[in-house]
C-alpha positions as a Python dict, from the first residue, in 0.01 Angstrom:
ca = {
    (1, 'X'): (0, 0, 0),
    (2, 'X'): (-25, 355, -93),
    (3, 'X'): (186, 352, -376),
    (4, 'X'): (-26, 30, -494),
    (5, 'X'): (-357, 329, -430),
    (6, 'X'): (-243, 577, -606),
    (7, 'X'): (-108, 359, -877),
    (8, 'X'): (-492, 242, -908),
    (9, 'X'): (-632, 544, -918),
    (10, 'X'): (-445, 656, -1234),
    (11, 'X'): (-496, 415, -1391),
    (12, 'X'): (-881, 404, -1364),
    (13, 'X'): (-1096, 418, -1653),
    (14, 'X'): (-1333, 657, -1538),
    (15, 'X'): (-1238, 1068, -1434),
    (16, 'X'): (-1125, 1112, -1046),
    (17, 'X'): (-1019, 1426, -874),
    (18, 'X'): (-904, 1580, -573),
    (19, 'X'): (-1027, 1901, -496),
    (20, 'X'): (-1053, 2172, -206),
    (21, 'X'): (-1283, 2329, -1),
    (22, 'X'): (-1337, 2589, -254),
    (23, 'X'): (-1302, 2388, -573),
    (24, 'X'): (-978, 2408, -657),
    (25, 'X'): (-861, 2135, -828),
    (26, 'X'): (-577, 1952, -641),
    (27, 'X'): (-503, 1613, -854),
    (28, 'X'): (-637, 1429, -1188),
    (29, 'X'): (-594, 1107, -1253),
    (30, 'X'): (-532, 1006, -1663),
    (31, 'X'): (-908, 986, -1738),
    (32, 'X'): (-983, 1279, -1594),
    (33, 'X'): (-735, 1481, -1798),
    (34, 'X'): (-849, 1324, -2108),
    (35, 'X'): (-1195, 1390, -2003),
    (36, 'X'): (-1161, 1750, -1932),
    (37, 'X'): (-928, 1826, -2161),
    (38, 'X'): (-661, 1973, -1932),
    (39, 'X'): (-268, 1919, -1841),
    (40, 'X'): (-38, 1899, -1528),
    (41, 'X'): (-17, 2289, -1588),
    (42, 'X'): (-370, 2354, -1584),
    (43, 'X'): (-529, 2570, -1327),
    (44, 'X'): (-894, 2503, -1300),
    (45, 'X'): (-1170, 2552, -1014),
    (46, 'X'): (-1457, 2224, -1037),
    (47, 'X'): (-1729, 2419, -938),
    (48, 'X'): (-1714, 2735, -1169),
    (49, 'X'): (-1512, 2581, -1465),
    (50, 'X'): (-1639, 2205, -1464),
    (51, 'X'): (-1910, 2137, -1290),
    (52, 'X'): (-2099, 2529, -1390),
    (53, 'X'): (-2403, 2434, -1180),
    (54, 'X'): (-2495, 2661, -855),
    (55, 'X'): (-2715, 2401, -733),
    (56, 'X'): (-2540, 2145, -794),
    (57, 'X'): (-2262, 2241, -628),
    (58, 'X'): (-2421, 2434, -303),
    (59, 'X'): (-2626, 2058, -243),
    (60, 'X'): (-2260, 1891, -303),
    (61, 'X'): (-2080, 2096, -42),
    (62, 'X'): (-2386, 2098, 168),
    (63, 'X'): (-2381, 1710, 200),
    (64, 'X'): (-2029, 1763, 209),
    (65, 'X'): (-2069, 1930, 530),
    (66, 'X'): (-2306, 1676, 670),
    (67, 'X'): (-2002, 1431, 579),
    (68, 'X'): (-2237, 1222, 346),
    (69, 'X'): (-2153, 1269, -16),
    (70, 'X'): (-2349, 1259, -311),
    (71, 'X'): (-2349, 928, -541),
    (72, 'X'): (-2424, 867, -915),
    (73, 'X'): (-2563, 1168, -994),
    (74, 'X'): (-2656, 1270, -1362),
    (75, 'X'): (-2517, 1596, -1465),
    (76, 'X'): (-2323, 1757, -1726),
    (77, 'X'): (-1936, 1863, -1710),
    (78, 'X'): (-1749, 2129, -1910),
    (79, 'X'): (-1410, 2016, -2068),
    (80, 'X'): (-1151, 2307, -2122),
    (81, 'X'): (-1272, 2377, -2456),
    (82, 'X'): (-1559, 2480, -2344),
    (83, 'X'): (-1768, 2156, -2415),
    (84, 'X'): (-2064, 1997, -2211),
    (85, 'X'): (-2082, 1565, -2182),
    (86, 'X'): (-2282, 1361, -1950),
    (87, 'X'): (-2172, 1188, -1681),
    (88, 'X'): (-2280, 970, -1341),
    (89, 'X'): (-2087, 1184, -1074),
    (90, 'X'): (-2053, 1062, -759),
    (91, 'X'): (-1864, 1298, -452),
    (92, 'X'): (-1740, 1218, -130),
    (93, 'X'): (-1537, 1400, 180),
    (94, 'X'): (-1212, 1411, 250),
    (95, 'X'): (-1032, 1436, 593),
    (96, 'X'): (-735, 1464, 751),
    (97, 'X'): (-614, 1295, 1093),
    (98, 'X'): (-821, 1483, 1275),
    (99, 'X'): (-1092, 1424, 1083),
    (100, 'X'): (-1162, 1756, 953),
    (101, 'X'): (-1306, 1782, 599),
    (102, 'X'): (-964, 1971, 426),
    (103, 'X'): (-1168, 1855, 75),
    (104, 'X'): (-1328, 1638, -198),
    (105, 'X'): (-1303, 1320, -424),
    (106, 'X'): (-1498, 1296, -751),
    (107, 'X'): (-1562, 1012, -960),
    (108, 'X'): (-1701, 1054, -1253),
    (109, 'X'): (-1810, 833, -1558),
    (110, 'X'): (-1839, 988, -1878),
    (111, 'X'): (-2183, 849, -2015),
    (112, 'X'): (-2162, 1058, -2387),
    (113, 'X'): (-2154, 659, -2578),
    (114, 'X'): (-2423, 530, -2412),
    (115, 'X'): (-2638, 869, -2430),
    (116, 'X'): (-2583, 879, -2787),
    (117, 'X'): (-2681, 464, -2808),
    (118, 'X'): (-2995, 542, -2635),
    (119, 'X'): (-3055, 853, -2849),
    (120, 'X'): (-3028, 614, -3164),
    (121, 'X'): (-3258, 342, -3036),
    (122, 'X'): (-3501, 640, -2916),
    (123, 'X'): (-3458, 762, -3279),
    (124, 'X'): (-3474, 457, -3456),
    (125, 'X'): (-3814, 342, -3268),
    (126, 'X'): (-3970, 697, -3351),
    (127, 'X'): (-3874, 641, -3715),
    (128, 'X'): (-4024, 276, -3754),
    (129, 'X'): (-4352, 390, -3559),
    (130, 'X'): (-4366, 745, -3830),
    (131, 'X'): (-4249, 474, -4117),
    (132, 'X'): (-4563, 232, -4060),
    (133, 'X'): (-4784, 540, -3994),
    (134, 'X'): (-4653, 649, -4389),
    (135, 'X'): (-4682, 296, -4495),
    (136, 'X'): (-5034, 292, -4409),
    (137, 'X'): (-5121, 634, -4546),
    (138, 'X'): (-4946, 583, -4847),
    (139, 'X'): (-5157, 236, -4907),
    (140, 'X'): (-5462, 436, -4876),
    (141, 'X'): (-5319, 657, -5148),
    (142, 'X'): (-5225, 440, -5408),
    (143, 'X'): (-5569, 247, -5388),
    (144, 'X'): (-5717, 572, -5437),
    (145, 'X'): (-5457, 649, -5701),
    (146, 'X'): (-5501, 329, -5888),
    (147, 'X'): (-5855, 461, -5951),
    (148, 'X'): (-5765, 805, -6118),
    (149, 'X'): (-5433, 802, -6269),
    (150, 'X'): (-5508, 532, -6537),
    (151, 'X'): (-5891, 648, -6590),
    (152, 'X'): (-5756, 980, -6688),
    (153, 'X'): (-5464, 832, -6893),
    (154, 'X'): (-5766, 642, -7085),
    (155, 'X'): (-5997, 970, -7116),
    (156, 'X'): (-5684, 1143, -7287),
    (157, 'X'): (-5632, 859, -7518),
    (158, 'X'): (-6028, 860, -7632),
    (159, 'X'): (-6078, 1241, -7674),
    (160, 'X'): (-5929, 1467, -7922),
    (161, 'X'): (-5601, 1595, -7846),
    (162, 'X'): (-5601, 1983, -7776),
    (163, 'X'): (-5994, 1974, -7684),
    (164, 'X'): (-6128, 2170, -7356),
    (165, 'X'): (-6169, 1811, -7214),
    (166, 'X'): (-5839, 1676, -7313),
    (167, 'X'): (-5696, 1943, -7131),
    (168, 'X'): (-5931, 1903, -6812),
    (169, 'X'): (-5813, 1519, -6850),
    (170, 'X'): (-5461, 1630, -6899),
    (171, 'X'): (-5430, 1829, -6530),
    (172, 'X'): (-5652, 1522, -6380),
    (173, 'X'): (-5317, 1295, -6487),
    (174, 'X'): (-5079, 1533, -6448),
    (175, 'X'): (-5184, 1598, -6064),
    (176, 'X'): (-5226, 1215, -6007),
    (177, 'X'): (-4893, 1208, -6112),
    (178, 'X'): (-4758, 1406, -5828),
    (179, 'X'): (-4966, 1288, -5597),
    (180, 'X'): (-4804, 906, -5695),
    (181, 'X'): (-4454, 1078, -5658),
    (182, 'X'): (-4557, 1198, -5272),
    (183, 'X'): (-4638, 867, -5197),
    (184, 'X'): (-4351, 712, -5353),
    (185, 'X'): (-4137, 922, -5116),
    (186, 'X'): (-4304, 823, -4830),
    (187, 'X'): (-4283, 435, -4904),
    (188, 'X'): (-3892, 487, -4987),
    (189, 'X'): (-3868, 679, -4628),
    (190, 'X'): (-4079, 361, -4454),
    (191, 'X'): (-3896, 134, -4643),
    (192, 'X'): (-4129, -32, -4800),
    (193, 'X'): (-4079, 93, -5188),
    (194, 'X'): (-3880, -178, -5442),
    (195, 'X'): (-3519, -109, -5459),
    (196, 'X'): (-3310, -275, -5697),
    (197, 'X'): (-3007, -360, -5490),
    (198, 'X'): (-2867, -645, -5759),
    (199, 'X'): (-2728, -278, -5970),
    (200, 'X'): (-2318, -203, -5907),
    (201, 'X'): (-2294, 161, -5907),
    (202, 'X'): (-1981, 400, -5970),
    (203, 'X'): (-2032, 676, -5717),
    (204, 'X'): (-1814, 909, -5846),
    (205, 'X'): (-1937, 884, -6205),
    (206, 'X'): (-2302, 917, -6028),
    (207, 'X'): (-2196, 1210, -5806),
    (208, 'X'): (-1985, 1362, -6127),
    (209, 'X'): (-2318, 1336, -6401),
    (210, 'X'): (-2607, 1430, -6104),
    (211, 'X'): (-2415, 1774, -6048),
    (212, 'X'): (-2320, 1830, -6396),
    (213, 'X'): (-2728, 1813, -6445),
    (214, 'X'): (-2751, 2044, -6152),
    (215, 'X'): (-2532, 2297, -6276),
    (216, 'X'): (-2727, 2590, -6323),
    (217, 'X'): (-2929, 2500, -6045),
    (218, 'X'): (-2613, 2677, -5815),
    (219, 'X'): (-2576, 3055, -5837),
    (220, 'X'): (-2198, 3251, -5944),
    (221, 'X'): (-2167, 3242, -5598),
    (222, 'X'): (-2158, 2910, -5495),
    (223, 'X'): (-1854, 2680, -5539),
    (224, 'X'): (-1933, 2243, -5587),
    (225, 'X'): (-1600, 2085, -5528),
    (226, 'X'): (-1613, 1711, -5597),
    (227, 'X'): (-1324, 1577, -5407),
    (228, 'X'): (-1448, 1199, -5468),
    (229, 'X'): (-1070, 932, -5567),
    (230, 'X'): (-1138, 796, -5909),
    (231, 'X'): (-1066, 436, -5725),
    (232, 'X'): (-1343, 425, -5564),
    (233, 'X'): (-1533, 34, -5472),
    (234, 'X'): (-1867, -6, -5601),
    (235, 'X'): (-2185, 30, -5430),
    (236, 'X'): (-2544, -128, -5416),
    (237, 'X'): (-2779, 109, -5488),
    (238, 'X'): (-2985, 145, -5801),
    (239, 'X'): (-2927, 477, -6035),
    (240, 'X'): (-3208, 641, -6004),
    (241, 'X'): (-3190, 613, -5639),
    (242, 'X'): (-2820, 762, -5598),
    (243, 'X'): (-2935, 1026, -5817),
    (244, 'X'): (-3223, 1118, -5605),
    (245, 'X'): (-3002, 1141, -5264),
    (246, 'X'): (-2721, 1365, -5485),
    (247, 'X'): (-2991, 1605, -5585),
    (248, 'X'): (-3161, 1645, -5232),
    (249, 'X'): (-2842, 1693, -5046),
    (250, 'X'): (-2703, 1920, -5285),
    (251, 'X'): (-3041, 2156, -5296),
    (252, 'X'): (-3053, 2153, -4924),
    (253, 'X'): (-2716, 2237, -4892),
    (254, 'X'): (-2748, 2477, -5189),
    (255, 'X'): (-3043, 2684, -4975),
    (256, 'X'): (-2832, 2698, -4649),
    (257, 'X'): (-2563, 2886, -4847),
    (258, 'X'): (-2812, 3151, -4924),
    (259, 'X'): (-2654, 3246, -5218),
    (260, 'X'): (-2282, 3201, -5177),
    (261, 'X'): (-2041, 2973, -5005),
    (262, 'X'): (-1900, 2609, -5062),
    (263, 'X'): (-2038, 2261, -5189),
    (264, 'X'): (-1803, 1966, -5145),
    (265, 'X'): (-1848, 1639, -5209),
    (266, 'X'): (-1644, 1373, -5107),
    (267, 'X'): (-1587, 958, -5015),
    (268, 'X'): (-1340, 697, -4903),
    (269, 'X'): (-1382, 354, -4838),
    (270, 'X'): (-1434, 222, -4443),
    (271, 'X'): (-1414, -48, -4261),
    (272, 'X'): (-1741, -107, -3974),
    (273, 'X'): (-1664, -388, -3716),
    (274, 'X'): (-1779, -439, -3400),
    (275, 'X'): (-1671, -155, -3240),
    (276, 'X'): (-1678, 129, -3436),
    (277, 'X'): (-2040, -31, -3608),
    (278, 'X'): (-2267, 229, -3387),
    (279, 'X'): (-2580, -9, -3566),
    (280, 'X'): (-2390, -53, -3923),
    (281, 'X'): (-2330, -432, -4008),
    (282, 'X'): (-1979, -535, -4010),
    (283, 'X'): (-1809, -490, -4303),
    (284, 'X'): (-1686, -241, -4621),
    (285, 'X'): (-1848, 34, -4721),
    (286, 'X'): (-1803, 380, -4880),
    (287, 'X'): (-1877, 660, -4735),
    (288, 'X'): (-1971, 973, -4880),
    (289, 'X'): (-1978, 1335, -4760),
    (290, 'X'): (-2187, 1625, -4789),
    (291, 'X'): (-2030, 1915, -4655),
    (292, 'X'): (-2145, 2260, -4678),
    (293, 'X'): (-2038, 2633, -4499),
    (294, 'X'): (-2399, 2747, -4444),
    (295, 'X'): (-2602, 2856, -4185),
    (296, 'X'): (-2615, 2503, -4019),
    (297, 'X'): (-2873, 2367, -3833),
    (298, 'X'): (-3024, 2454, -3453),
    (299, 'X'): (-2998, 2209, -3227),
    (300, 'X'): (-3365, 2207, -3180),
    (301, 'X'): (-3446, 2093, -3497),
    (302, 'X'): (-3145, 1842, -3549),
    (303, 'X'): (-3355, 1559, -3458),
    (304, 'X'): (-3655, 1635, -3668),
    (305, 'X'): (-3489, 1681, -4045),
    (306, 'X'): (-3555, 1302, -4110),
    (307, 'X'): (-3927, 1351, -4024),
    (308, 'X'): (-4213, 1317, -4262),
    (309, 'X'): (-4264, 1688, -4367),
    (310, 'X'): (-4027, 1878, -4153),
    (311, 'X'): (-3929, 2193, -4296),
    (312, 'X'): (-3773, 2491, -4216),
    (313, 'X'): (-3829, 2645, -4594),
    (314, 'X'): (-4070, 2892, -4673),
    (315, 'X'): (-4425, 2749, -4753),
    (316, 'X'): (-4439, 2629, -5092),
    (317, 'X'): (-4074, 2610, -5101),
    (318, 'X'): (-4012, 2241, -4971),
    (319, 'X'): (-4238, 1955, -4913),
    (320, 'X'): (-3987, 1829, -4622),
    (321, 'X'): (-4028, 1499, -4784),
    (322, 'X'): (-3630, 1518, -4911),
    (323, 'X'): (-3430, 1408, -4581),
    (324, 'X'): (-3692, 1138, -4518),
    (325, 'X'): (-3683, 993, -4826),
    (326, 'X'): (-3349, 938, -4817),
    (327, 'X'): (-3315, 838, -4450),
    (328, 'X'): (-3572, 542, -4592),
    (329, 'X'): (-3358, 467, -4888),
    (330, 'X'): (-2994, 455, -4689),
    (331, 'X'): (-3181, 241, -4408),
    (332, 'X'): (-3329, -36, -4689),
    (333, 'X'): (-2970, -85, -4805),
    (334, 'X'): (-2877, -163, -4485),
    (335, 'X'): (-2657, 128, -4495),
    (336, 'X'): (-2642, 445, -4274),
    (337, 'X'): (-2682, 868, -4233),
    (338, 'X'): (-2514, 1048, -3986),
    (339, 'X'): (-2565, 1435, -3997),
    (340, 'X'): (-2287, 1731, -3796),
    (341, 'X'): (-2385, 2095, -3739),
    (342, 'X'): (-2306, 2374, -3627),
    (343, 'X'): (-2508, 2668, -3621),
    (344, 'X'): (-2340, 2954, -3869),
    (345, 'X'): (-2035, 2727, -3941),
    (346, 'X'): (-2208, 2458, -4147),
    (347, 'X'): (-2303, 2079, -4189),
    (348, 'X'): (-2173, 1807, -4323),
    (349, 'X'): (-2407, 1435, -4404),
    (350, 'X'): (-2244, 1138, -4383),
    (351, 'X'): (-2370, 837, -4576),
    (352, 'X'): (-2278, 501, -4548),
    (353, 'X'): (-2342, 293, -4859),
    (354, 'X'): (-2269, -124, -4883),
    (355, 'X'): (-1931, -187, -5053),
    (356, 'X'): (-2086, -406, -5417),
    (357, 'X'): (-1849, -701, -5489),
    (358, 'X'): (-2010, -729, -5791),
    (359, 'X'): (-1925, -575, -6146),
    (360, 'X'): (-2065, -270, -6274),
    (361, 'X'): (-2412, -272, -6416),
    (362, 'X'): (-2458, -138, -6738),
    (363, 'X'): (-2810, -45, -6897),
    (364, 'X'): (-2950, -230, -7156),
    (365, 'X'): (-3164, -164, -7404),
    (366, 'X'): (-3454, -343, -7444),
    (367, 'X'): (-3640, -398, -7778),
    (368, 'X'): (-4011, -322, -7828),
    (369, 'X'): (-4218, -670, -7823),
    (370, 'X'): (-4558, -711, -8033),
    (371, 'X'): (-4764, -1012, -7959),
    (372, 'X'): (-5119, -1106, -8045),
    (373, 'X'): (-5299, -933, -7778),
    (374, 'X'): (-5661, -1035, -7909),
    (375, 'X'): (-5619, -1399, -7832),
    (376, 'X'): (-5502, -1332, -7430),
    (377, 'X'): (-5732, -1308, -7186),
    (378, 'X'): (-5622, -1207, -6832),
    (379, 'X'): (-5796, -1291, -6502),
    (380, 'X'): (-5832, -1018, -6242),
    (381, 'X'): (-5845, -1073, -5882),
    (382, 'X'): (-5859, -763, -5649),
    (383, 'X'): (-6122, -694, -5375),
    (384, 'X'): (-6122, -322, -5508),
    (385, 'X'): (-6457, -216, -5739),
    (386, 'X'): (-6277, 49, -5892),
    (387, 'X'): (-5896, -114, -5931),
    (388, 'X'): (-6051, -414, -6107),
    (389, 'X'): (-6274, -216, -6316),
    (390, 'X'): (-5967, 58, -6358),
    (391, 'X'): (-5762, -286, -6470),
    (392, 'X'): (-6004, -388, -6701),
    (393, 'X'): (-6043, -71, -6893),
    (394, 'X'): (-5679, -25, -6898),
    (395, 'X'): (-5609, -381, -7070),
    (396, 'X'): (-5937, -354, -7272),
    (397, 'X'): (-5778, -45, -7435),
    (398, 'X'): (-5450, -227, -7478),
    (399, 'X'): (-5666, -525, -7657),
    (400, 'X'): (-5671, -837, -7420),
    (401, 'X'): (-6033, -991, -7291),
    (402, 'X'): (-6076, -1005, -6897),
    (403, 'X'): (-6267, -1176, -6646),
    (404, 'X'): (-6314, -1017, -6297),
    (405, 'X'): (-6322, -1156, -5961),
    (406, 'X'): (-6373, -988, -5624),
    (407, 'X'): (-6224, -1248, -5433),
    (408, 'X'): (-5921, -1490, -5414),
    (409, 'X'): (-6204, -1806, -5351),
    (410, 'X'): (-6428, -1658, -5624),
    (411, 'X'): (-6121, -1670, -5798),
    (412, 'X'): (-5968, -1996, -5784),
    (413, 'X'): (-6336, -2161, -5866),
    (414, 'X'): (-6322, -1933, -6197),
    (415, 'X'): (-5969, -2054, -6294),
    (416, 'X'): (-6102, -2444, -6219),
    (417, 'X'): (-6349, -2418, -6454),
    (418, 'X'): (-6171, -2188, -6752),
    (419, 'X'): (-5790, -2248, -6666),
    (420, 'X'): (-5803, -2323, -7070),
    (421, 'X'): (-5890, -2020, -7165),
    (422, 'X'): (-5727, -1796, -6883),
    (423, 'X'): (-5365, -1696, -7010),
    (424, 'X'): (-5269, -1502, -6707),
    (425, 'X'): (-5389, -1405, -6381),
    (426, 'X'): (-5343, -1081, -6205),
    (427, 'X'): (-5401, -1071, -5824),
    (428, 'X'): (-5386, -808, -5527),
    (429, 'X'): (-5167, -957, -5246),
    (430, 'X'): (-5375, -831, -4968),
    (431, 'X'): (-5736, -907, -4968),
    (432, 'X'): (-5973, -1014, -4690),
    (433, 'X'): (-6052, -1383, -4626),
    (434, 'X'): (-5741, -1560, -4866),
    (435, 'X'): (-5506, -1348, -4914),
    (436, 'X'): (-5238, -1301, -5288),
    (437, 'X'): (-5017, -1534, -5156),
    (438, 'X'): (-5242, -1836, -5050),
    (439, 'X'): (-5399, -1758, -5390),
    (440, 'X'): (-5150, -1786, -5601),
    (441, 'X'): (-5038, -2144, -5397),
    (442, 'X'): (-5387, -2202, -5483),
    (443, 'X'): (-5407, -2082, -5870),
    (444, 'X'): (-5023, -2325, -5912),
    (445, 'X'): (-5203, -2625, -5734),
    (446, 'X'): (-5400, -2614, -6062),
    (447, 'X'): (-5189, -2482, -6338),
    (448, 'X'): (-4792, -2526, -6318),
    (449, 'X'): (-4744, -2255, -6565),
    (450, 'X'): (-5011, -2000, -6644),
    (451, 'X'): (-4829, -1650, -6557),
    (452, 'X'): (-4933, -1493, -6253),
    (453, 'X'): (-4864, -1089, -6146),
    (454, 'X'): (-4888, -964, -5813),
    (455, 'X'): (-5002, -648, -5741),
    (456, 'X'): (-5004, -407, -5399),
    (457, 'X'): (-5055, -100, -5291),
    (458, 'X'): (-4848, -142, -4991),
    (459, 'X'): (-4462, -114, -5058),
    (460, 'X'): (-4244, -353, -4894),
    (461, 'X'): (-3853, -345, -4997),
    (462, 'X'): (-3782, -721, -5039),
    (463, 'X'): (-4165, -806, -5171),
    (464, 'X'): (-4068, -756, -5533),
    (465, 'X'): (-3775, -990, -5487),
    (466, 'X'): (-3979, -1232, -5248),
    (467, 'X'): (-4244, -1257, -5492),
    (468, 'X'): (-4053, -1346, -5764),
    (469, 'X'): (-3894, -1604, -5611),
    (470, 'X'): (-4205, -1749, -5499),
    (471, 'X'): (-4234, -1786, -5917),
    (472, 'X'): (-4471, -1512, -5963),
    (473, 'X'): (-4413, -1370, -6323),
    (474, 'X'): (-4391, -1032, -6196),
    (475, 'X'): (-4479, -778, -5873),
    (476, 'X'): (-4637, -512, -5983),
    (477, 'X'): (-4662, -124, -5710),
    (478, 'X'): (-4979, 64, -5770),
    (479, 'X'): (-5086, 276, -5926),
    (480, 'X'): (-4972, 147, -6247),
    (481, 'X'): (-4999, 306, -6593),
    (482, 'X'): (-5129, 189, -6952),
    (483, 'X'): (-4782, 240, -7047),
    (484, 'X'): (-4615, -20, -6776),
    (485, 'X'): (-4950, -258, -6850),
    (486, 'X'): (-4870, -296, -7177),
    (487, 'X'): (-4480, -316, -7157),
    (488, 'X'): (-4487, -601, -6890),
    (489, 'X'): (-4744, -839, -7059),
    (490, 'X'): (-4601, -780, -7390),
    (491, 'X'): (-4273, -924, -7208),
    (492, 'X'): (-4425, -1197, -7011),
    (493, 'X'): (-4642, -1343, -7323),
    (494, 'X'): (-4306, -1335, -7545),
    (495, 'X'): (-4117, -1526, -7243),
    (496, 'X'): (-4409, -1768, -7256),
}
């Protein structure tokens, strides 16, 4: 029977220990070794060299003395190398024939999985509520976007070129511009921007051309090794996108070194199942690695760098937009970021990217299309003064005749009565009363084939796709330029 005991006890999953009186440890069973990172050999005392807690351990040995024990407590142990883990710790008495306490039995569970599970979920519900507070904002923006970046794109094409007011016009678009590029990183970090994810990407051709553009971006002092296998599968993930995370991760990792140090880049295919998933789909995917020999990064701040605007760069230096962008683009391809630091060592990102079955996209290029313009006229539907006004200037400019609507009903009786004469309809998917969607059901009930675009300021990551499918002619993000106007209708009336 006590061979059968003892035989049970070693082979329990969880850390047990005798110790005595004073701490000394007596016995470990398999787990615990493991656990704490000790051998038959090792000479250890629980108190000062595990358990490192004086209050802990005077209210242990004072319910020890009361012969009552302490259960499932949550505390943190040391292992021999000096490294704290959670665990549920639970202590009781023991005595010999004469029922004397001579010392103790601990149990203990190591909880580190399940701390780091909850950590993630905590994590991943702070992210979705900080990605719909962005998605929101950055709807406001682009309505209010939609208004000034193609009105000052239109002043610079009517004025003289070089004039006080050109000029005036000129910063007006330019600082539009940026403004649309702030809010374009805060729908990729929501995850609401369109991604392309139909492209097969090389990564190591990607990784190999982004740093070659970056180049003199590094100092003497700083080495870029790109370890990536020539080999490598393909990924989903459009160009520009791939390009954007390379660049980000590099700077970043670039400014830790503060001024010299070591760059390296480098991937391998995995496989993610059911075990090792930690919230990653089954399946294969490439990994890459960002590893760098800076000052790393304090634990305190750790679980802030994928925050909207968390910096720790000068002011002026960083909008803190560059983590967060990329922590939205990883997360809409279903894929995954894992970041390791250590404070004056370094830190390394680890991205997980969907393995692309699929053959390697090449670009193509596309020939300019001219088309009567003069004999089009396009229907606007938005609930917006300015965006249908904006819209009407814009394609005005470009040469088609408009109509205007400020509602999807207004709308549809307009199209009843001139569907003849209408050659393509533009509407906003969210407006009050009937929304895009139940418009354009409503605008097809009609005609079968009149083109119809679908516009938003509100990013969504499978919109584009959904609304194409729907049979929409194209989805269109605010703010839009004269530029993509014209390119899109061109294509759409030589299609037609």
């Amino acid at each position: 029977m006590e061979t059968r005991l003892s035989d049970l006890i070693e082979d329990l999953n969880d850390g047990f220990c005798s110790i005595r009186i004073d701490g000394d440890l007596i016995y470990a069973n398999q787990s615990a070794k493991k656990l704490l990172k000790i051998s038959d050999d090792s000479s250890i005392n629980i108190f000062t060299d595990v358990i490192r807690n004086k209050a802990l351990t005077q209210s242990i040995k004072r319910e020890i003395e009361k012969s009552k024990g302490l259960k499932d407590i949550e505390c943190d142990l040391y292992d021999y190398e000096n490294k704290k883990f959670p665990v549920i710790l639970t202590v009781n008495s023991i005595k010999d024939i004469d029922d004397s306490i001579v010392g103790m039995a601990l149990l203990f569970k190591d909880m580190s999985a399940l701390k780091e599970m909850h950590n993630q979920l905590l994590q991943a519900q702070k992210m979705e509520s900080i990605g719909m507070l962005a998605s929101g904002i950055a709807h406001e923006f682009n309505n209010l976007l939609s208004g000034i970046l193609p009105n000052a794109e239109l002043i610079k094409m009517t004025i003289e070129d070089g004039s006080a007011n050109f000029s005036r016009a000129d910063a007006i678009h330019k600082s539009a511009q940026r403004a649309g590029n702030i809010v374009k990183q805060l729908l990729s970090f929501a995850r609401h921007d369109h991604i392309d994810d139909d492209v097969s990407l090389n990564l190591n051709r990607a990784v190999s051309e982004t740093l070659e553009i970056m180049s003199k971006l590094f100092g003497k002092e700083i080495i870029v090794k790109n370890k990536l296998p020539i080999n490598l599968p393909l990924i989903k993930i459009d160009p520009t996108r791939i390009q954007q995370i390379i660049m980000n991760l590099a700077i970043n990792a670039r400014d830790a070194l503060e001024g010299s140090g070591t760059i390296t880049f480098s991937a391998k295919p995995v496989t993610i199942d059911i075990r090792n998933g930690n919230g990653l789909s089954a399946g294969q995917y490439v990994m890459l690695s960002v590893e760098d020999n800076g000052k790393g990064i304090s634990r305190e701040n750790i679980e802030k760098i994928f925050d909207p605007f968390f910096t720790t760069k000068e002011p002026g230096k960083g909008t803190g937009l560059g983590l967060s962008t990329i922590y939205g683009i990883i997360k809409n391809l279903q894929g995954d970021i894992k970041v390791f630091s250590d404070e004056n060592k370094g830190t390394r990102f680890d991205l997980y990217f969907p393995e692309s079955h699929s053959k390697e996209t090449k670009n193509e290029k596309v020939d300019d299309i001219s088309t009567n313009k003069k004999n089009k006229t396009i229907l606007i539907v938005d609930d917006e003064r300015v965006i249908r006004e904006m819209a009407k200037d814009m394609l005005s400019y470009i040469g088609y005749k408009t109509i205007c609507e400020s509602s999807a009903l207004n709308a549809i009786t307009r199209f009843k009565k001139e569907k003849n004469k209408i050659d393509l309809v533009i509407i906003d998917l969210i407006m009050p009363k009937m929304n895009g969607v139940n418009c354009y059901h409503e605008i097809r009930k009609i005609s079968k084939n009149v083109p119809v675009i679908i516009t938003s300021g509100v990013g969504e990551a499978n919109k584009r796709s959904d609304m194409l499918q729907m049979g929409a002619a194209e989805y269109l993000q605010k703010p839009y330029d004269v530029k993509t106007f014209s390119e899109i209708f061109d294509k759409i009336f030589s299609e037609n």
